[in-house]
mmCIF file with all atom_site columns, C-alpha atoms in Angstrom:
data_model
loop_
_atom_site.group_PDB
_atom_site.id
_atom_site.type_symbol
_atom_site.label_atom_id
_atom_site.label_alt_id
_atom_site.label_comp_id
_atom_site.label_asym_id
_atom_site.label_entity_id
_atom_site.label_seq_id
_atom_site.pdbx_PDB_ins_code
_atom_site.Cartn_x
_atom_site.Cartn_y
_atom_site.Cartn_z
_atom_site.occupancy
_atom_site.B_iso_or_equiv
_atom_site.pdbx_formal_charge
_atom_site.auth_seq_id
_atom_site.auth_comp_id
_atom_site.auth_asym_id
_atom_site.auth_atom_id
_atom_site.pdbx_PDB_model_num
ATOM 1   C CA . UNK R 1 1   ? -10.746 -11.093 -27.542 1.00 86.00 ? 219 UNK R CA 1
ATOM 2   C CA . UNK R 1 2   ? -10.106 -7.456  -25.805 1.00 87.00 ? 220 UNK R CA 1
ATOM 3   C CA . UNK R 1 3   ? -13.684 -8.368  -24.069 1.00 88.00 ? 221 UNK R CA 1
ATOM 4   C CA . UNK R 1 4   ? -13.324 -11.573 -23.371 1.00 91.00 ? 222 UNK R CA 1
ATOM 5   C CA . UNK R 1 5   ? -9.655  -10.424 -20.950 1.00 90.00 ? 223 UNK R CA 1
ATOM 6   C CA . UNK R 1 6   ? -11.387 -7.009  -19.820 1.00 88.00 ? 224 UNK R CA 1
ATOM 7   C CA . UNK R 1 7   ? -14.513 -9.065  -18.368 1.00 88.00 ? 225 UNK R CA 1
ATOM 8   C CA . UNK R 1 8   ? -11.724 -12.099 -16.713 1.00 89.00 ? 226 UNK R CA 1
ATOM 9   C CA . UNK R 1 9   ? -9.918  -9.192  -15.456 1.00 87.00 ? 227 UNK R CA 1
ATOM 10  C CA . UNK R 1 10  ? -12.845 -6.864  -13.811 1.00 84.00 ? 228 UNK R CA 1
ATOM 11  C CA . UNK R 1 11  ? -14.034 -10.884 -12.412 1.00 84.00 ? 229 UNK R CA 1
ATOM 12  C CA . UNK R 1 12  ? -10.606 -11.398 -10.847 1.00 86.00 ? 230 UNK R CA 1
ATOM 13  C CA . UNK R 1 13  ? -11.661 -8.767  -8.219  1.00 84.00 ? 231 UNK R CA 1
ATOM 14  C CA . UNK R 1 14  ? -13.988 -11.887 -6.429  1.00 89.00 ? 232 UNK R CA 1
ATOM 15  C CA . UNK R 1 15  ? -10.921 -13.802 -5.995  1.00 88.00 ? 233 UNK R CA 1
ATOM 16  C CA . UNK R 1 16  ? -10.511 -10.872 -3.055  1.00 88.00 ? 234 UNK R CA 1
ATOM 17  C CA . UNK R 1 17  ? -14.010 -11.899 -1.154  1.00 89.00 ? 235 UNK R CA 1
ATOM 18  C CA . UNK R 1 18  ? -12.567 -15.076 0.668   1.00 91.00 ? 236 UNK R CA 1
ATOM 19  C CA . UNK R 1 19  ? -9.853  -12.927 2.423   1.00 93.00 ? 237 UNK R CA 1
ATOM 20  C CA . UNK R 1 20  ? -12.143 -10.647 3.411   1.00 93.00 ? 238 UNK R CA 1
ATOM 21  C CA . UNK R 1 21  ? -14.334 -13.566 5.004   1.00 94.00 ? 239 UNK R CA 1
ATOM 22  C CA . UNK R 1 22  ? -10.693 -14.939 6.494   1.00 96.00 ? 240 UNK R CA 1
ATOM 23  C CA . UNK R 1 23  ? -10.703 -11.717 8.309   1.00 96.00 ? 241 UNK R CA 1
ATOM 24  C CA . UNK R 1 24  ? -14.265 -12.355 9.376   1.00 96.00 ? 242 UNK R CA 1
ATOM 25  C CA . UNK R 1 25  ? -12.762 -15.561 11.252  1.00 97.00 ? 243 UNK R CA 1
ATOM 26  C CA . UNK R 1 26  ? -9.948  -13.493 11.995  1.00 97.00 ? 244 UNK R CA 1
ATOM 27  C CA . UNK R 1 27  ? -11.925 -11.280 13.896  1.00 97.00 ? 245 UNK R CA 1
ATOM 28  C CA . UNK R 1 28  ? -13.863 -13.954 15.807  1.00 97.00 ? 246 UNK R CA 1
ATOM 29  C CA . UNK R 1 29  ? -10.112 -14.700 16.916  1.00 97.00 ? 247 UNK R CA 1
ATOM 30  C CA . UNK R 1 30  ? -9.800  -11.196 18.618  1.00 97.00 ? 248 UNK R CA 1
ATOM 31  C CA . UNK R 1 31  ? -12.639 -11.453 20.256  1.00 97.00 ? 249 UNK R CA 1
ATOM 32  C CA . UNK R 1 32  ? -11.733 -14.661 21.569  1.00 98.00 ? 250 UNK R CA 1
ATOM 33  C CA . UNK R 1 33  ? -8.739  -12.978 23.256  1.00 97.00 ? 251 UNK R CA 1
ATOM 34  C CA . UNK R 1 34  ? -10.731 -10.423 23.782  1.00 97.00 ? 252 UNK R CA 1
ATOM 35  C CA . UNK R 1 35  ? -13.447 -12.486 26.254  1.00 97.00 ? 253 UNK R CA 1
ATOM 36  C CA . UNK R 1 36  ? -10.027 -14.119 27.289  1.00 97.00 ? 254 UNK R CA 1
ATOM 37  C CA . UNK R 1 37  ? -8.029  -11.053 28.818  1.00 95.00 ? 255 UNK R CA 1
ATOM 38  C CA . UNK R 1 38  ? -11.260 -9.678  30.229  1.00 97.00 ? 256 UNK R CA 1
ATOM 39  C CA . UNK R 1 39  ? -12.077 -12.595 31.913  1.00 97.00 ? 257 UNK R CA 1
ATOM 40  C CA . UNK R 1 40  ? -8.035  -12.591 33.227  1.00 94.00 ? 258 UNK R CA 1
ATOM 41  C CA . UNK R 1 41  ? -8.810  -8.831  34.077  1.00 96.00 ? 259 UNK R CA 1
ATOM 42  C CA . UNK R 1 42  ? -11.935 -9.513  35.603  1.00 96.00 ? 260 UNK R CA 1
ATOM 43  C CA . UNK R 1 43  ? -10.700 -12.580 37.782  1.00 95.00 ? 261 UNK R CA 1
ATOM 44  C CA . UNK R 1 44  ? -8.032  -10.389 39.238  1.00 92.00 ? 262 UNK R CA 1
ATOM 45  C CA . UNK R 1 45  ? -9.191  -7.754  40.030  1.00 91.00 ? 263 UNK R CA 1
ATOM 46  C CA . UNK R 1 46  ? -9.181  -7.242  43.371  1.00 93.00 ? 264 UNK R CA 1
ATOM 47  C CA . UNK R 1 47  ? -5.700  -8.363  43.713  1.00 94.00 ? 265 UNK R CA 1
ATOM 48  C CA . UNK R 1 48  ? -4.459  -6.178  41.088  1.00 91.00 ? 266 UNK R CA 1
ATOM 49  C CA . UNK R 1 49  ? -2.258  -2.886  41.974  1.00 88.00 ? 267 UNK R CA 1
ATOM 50  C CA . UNK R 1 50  ? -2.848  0.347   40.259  1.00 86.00 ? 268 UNK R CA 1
ATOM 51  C CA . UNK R 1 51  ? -0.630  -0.255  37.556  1.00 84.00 ? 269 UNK R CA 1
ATOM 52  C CA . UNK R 1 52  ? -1.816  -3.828  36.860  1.00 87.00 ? 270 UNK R CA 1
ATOM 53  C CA . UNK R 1 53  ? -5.062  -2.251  36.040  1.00 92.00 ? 271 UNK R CA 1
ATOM 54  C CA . UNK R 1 54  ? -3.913  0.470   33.829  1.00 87.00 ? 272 UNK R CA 1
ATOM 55  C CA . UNK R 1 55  ? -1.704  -2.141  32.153  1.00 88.00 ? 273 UNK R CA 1
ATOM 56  C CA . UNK R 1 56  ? -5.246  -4.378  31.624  1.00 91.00 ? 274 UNK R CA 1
ATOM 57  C CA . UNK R 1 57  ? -7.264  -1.744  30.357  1.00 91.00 ? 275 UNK R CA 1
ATOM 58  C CA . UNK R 1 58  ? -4.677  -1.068  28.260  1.00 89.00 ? 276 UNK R CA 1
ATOM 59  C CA . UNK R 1 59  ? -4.589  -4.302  26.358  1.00 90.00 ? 277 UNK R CA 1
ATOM 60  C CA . UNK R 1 60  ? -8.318  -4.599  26.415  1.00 94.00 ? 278 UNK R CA 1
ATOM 61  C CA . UNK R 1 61  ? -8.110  -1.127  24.615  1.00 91.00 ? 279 UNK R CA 1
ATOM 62  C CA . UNK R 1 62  ? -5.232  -2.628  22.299  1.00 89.00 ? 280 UNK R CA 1
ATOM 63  C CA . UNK R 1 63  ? -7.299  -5.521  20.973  1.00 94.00 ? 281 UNK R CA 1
ATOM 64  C CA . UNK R 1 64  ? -10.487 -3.633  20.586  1.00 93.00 ? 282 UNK R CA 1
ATOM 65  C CA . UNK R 1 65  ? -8.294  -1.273  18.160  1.00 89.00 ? 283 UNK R CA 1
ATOM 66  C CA . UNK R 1 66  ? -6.815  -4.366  16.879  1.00 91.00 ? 284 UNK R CA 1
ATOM 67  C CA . UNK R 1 67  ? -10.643 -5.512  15.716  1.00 93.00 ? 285 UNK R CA 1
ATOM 68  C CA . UNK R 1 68  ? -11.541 -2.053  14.725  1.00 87.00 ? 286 UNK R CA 1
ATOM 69  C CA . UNK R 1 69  ? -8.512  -2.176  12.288  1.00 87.00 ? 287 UNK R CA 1
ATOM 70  C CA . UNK R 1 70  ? -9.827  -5.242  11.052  1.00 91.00 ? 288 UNK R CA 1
ATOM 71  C CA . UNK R 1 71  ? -13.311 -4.186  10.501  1.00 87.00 ? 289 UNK R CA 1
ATOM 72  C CA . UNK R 1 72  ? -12.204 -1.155  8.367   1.00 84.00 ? 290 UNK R CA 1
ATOM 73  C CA . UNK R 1 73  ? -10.156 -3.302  6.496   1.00 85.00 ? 291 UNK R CA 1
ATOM 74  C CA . UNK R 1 74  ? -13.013 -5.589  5.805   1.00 87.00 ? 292 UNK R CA 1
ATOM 75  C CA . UNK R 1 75  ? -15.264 -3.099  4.888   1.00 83.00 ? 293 UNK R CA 1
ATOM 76  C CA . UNK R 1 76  ? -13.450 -0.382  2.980   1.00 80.00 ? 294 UNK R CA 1
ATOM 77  C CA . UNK R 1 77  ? -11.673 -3.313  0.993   1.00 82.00 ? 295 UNK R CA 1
ATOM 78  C CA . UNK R 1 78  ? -14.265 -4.930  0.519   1.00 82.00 ? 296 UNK R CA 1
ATOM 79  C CA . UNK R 1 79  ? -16.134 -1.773  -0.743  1.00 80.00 ? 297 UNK R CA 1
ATOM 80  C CA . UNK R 1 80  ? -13.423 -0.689  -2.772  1.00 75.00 ? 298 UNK R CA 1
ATOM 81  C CA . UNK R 1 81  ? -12.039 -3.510  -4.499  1.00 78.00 ? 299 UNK R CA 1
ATOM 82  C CA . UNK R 1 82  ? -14.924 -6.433  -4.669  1.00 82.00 ? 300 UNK R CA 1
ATOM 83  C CA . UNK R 1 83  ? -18.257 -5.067  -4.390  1.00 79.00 ? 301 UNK R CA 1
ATOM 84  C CA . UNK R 1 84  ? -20.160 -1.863  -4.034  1.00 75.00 ? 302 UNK R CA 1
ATOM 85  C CA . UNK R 1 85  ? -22.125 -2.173  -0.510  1.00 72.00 ? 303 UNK R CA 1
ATOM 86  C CA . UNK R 1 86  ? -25.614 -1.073  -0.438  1.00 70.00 ? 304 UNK R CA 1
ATOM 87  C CA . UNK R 1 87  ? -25.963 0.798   2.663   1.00 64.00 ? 305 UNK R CA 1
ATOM 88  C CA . UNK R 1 88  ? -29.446 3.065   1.931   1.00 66.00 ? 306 UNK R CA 1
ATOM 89  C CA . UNK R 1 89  ? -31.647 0.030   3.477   1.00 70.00 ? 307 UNK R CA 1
ATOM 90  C CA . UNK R 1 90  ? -29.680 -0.043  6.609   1.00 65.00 ? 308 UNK R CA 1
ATOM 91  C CA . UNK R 1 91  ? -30.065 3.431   8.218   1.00 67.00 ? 309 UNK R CA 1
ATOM 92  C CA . UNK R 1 92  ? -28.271 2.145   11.136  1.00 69.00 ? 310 UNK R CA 1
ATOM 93  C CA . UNK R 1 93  ? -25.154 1.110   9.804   1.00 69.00 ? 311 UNK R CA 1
ATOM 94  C CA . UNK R 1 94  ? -22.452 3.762   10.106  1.00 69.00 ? 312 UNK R CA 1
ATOM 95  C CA . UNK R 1 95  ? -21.378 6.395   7.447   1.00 66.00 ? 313 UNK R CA 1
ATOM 96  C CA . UNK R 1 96  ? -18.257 5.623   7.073   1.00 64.00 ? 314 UNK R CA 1
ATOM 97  C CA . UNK R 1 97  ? -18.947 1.791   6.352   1.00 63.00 ? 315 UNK R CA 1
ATOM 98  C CA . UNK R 1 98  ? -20.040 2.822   2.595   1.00 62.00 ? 316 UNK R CA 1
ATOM 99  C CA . UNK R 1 99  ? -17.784 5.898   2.269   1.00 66.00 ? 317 UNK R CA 1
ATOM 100 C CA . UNK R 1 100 ? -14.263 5.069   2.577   1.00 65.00 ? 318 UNK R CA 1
ATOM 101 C CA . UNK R 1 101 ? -12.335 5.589   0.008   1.00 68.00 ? 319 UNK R CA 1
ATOM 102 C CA . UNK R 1 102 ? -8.911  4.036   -0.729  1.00 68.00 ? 320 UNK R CA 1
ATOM 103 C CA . UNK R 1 103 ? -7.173  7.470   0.854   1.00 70.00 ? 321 UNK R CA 1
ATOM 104 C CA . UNK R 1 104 ? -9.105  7.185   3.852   1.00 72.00 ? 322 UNK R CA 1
ATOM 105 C CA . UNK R 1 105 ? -8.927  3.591   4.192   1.00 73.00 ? 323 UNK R CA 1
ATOM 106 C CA . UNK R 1 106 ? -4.715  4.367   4.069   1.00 75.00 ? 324 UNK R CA 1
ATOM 107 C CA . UNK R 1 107 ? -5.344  7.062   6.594   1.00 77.00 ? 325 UNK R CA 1
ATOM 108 C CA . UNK R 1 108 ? -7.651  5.088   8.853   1.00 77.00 ? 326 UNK R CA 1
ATOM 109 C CA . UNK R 1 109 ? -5.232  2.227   8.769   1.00 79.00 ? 327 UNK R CA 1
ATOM 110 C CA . UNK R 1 110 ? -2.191  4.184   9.509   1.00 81.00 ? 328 UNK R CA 1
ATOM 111 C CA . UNK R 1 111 ? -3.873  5.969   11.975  1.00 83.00 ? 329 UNK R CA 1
ATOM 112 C CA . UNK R 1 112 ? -5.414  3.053   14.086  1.00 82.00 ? 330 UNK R CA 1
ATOM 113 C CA . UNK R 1 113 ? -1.462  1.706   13.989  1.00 85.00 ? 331 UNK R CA 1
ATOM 114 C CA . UNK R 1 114 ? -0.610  4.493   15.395  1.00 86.00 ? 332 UNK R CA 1
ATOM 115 C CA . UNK R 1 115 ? -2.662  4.849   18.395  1.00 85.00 ? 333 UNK R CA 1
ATOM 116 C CA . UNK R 1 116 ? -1.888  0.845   18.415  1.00 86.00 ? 334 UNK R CA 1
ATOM 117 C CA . UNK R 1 117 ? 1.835   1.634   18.974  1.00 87.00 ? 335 UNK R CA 1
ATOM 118 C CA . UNK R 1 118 ? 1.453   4.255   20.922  1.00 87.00 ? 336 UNK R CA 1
ATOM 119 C CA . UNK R 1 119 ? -0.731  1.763   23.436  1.00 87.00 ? 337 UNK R CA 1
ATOM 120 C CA . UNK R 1 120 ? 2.067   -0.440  23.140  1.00 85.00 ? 338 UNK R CA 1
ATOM 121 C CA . UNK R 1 121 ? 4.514   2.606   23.922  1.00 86.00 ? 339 UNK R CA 1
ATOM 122 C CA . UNK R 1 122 ? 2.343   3.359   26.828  1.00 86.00 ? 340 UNK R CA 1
ATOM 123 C CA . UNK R 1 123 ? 2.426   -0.289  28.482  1.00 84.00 ? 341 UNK R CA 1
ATOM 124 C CA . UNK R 1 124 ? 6.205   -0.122  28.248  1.00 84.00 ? 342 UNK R CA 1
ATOM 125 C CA . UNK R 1 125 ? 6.570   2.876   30.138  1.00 84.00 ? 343 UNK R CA 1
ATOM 126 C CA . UNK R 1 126 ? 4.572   1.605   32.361  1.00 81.00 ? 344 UNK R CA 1
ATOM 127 C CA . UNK R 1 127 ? 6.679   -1.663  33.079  1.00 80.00 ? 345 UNK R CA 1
ATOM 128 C CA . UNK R 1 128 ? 10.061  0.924   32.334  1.00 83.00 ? 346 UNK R CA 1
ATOM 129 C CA . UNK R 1 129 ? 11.848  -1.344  35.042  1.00 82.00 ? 347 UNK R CA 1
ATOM 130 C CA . UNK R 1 130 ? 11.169  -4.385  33.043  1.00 83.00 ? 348 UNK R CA 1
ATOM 131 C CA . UNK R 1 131 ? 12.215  -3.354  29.788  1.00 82.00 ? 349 UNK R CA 1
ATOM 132 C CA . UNK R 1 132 ? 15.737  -2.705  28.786  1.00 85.00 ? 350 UNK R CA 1
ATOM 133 C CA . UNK R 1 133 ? 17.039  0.679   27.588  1.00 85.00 ? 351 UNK R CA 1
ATOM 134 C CA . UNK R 1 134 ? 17.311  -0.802  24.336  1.00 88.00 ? 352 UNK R CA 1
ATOM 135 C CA . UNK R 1 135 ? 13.996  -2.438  24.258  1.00 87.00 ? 353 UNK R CA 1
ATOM 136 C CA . UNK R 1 136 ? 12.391  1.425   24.879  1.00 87.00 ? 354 UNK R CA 1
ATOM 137 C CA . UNK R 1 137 ? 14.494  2.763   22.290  1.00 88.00 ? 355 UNK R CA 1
ATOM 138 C CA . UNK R 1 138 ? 13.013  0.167   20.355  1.00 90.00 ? 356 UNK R CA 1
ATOM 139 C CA . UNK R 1 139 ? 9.574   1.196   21.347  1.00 88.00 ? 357 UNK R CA 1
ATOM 140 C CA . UNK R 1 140 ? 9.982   4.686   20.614  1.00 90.00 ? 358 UNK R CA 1
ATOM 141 C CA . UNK R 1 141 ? 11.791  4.601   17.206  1.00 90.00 ? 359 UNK R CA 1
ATOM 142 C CA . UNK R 1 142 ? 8.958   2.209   15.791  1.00 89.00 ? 360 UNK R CA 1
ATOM 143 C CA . UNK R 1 143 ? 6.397   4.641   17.345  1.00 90.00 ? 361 UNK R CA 1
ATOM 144 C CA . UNK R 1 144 ? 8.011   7.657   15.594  1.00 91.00 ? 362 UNK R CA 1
ATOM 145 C CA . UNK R 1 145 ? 8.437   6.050   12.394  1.00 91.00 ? 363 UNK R CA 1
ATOM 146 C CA . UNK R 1 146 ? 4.284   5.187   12.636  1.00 88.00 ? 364 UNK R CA 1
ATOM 147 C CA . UNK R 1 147 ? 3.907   8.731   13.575  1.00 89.00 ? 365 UNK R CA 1
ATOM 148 C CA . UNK R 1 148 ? 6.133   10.102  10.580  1.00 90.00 ? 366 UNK R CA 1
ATOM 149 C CA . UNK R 1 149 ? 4.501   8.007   7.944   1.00 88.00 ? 367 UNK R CA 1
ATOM 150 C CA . UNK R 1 150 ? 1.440   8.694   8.931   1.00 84.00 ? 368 UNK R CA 1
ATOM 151 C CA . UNK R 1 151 ? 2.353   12.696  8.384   1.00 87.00 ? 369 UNK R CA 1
ATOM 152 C CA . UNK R 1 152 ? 3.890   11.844  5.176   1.00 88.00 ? 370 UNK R CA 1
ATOM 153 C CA . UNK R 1 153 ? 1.041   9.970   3.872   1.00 83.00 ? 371 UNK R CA 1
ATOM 154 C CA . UNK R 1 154 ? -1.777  12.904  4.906   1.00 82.00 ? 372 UNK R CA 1
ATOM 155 C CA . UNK R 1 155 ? 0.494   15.232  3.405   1.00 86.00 ? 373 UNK R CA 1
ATOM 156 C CA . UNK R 1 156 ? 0.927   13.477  -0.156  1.00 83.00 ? 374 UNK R CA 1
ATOM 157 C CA . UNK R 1 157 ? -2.692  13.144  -0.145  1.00 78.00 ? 375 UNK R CA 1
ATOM 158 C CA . UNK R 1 158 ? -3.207  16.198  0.775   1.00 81.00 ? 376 UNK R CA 1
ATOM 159 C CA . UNK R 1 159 ? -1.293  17.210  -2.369  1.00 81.00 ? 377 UNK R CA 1
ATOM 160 C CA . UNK R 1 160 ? -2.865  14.886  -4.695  1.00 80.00 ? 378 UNK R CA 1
ATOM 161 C CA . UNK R 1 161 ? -6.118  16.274  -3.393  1.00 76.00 ? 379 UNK R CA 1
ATOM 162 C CA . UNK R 1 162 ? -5.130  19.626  -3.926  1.00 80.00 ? 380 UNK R CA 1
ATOM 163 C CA . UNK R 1 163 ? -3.763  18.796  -7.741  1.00 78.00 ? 381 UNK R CA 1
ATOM 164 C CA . UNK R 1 164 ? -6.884  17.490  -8.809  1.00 72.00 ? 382 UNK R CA 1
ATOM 165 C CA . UNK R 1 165 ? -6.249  13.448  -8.316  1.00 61.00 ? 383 UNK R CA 1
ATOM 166 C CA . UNK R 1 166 ? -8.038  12.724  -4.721  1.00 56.00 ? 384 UNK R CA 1
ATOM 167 C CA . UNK R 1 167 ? -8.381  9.057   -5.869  1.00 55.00 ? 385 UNK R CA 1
ATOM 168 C CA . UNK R 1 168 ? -5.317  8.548   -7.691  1.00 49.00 ? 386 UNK R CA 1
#
């Protein structure tokens, strides 16, 4: 009987693989906004002011993070909850796509929210006369509490790393 739950158990893990391939889809989606704020960029560009086209780049930059944060979610979950990837037939696929463990995936993911927020930080200094006081002190204390976490969470692992537990 032990067997028979142990092997229904380790199985449940496939009931993980369609949300990774919903993030596939999901991903098609930010590229579709992608190709659509480029082609907004691209259209206006030679009407746009300085600022308009930092304030572009900026969320073209945004939603290629955005699909980056997707990918390494796809990948490292993927890898370390379904399925083992086999990555020694495909020499060009990156290191990392194989070799993230569940620290670095928290690390990566924290970190790529992060420099997401701080984007977002970024494009509301640069509209400051938009935004109300209160929406920047919004801005900021979100940003800061990314930032802190982030600290927190490289810290502890740092410690867990350093007792003897890097995967714990």
């Amino acid at each position: 009987m032990e067997k028979w739950i142990e092997r229904g158990l380790v199985a449940s893990r496939w009931v993980l693989a369609p949300f990774y391939i919903g993030l596939v889809i999901a991903l098609f989606v930010v590229l579709l906004k992608f190709g659509q704020e480029l082609l907004h960029f691209v259209a206006g560009a030679y009407t746009l002011t300085p600022k308009q086209t930092v304030l572009g780049v900026l969320e073209l930059v945004d939603l290629a993070l955005l699909g980056s944060l997707v990918l390494i979610v796809i990948f490292s979950g993927y890898e370390n909850f379904v399925s083992k990837i086999d990555g020694a037939e495909h020499l060009s696929w990156p290191n990392w796509m194989t070799k993230v463990d569940f620290a670095g995936l928290k690390l990566k993911l924290l970190a790529s929210i992060v420099l997401i927020s701080a984007i977002e930080l970024l494009k509301g200094f640069m509209q400051i006369k938009d935004l109300s006081d209160r929406d920047l002190y919004w801005l900021v204390g979100v940003h800061m509490v990314f930032m802190v976490s982030g600290v927190l969470l490289a810290f502890s692992d740092l410690l867990q790393a350093k007792a003897g537990h890097p995967d714990d």
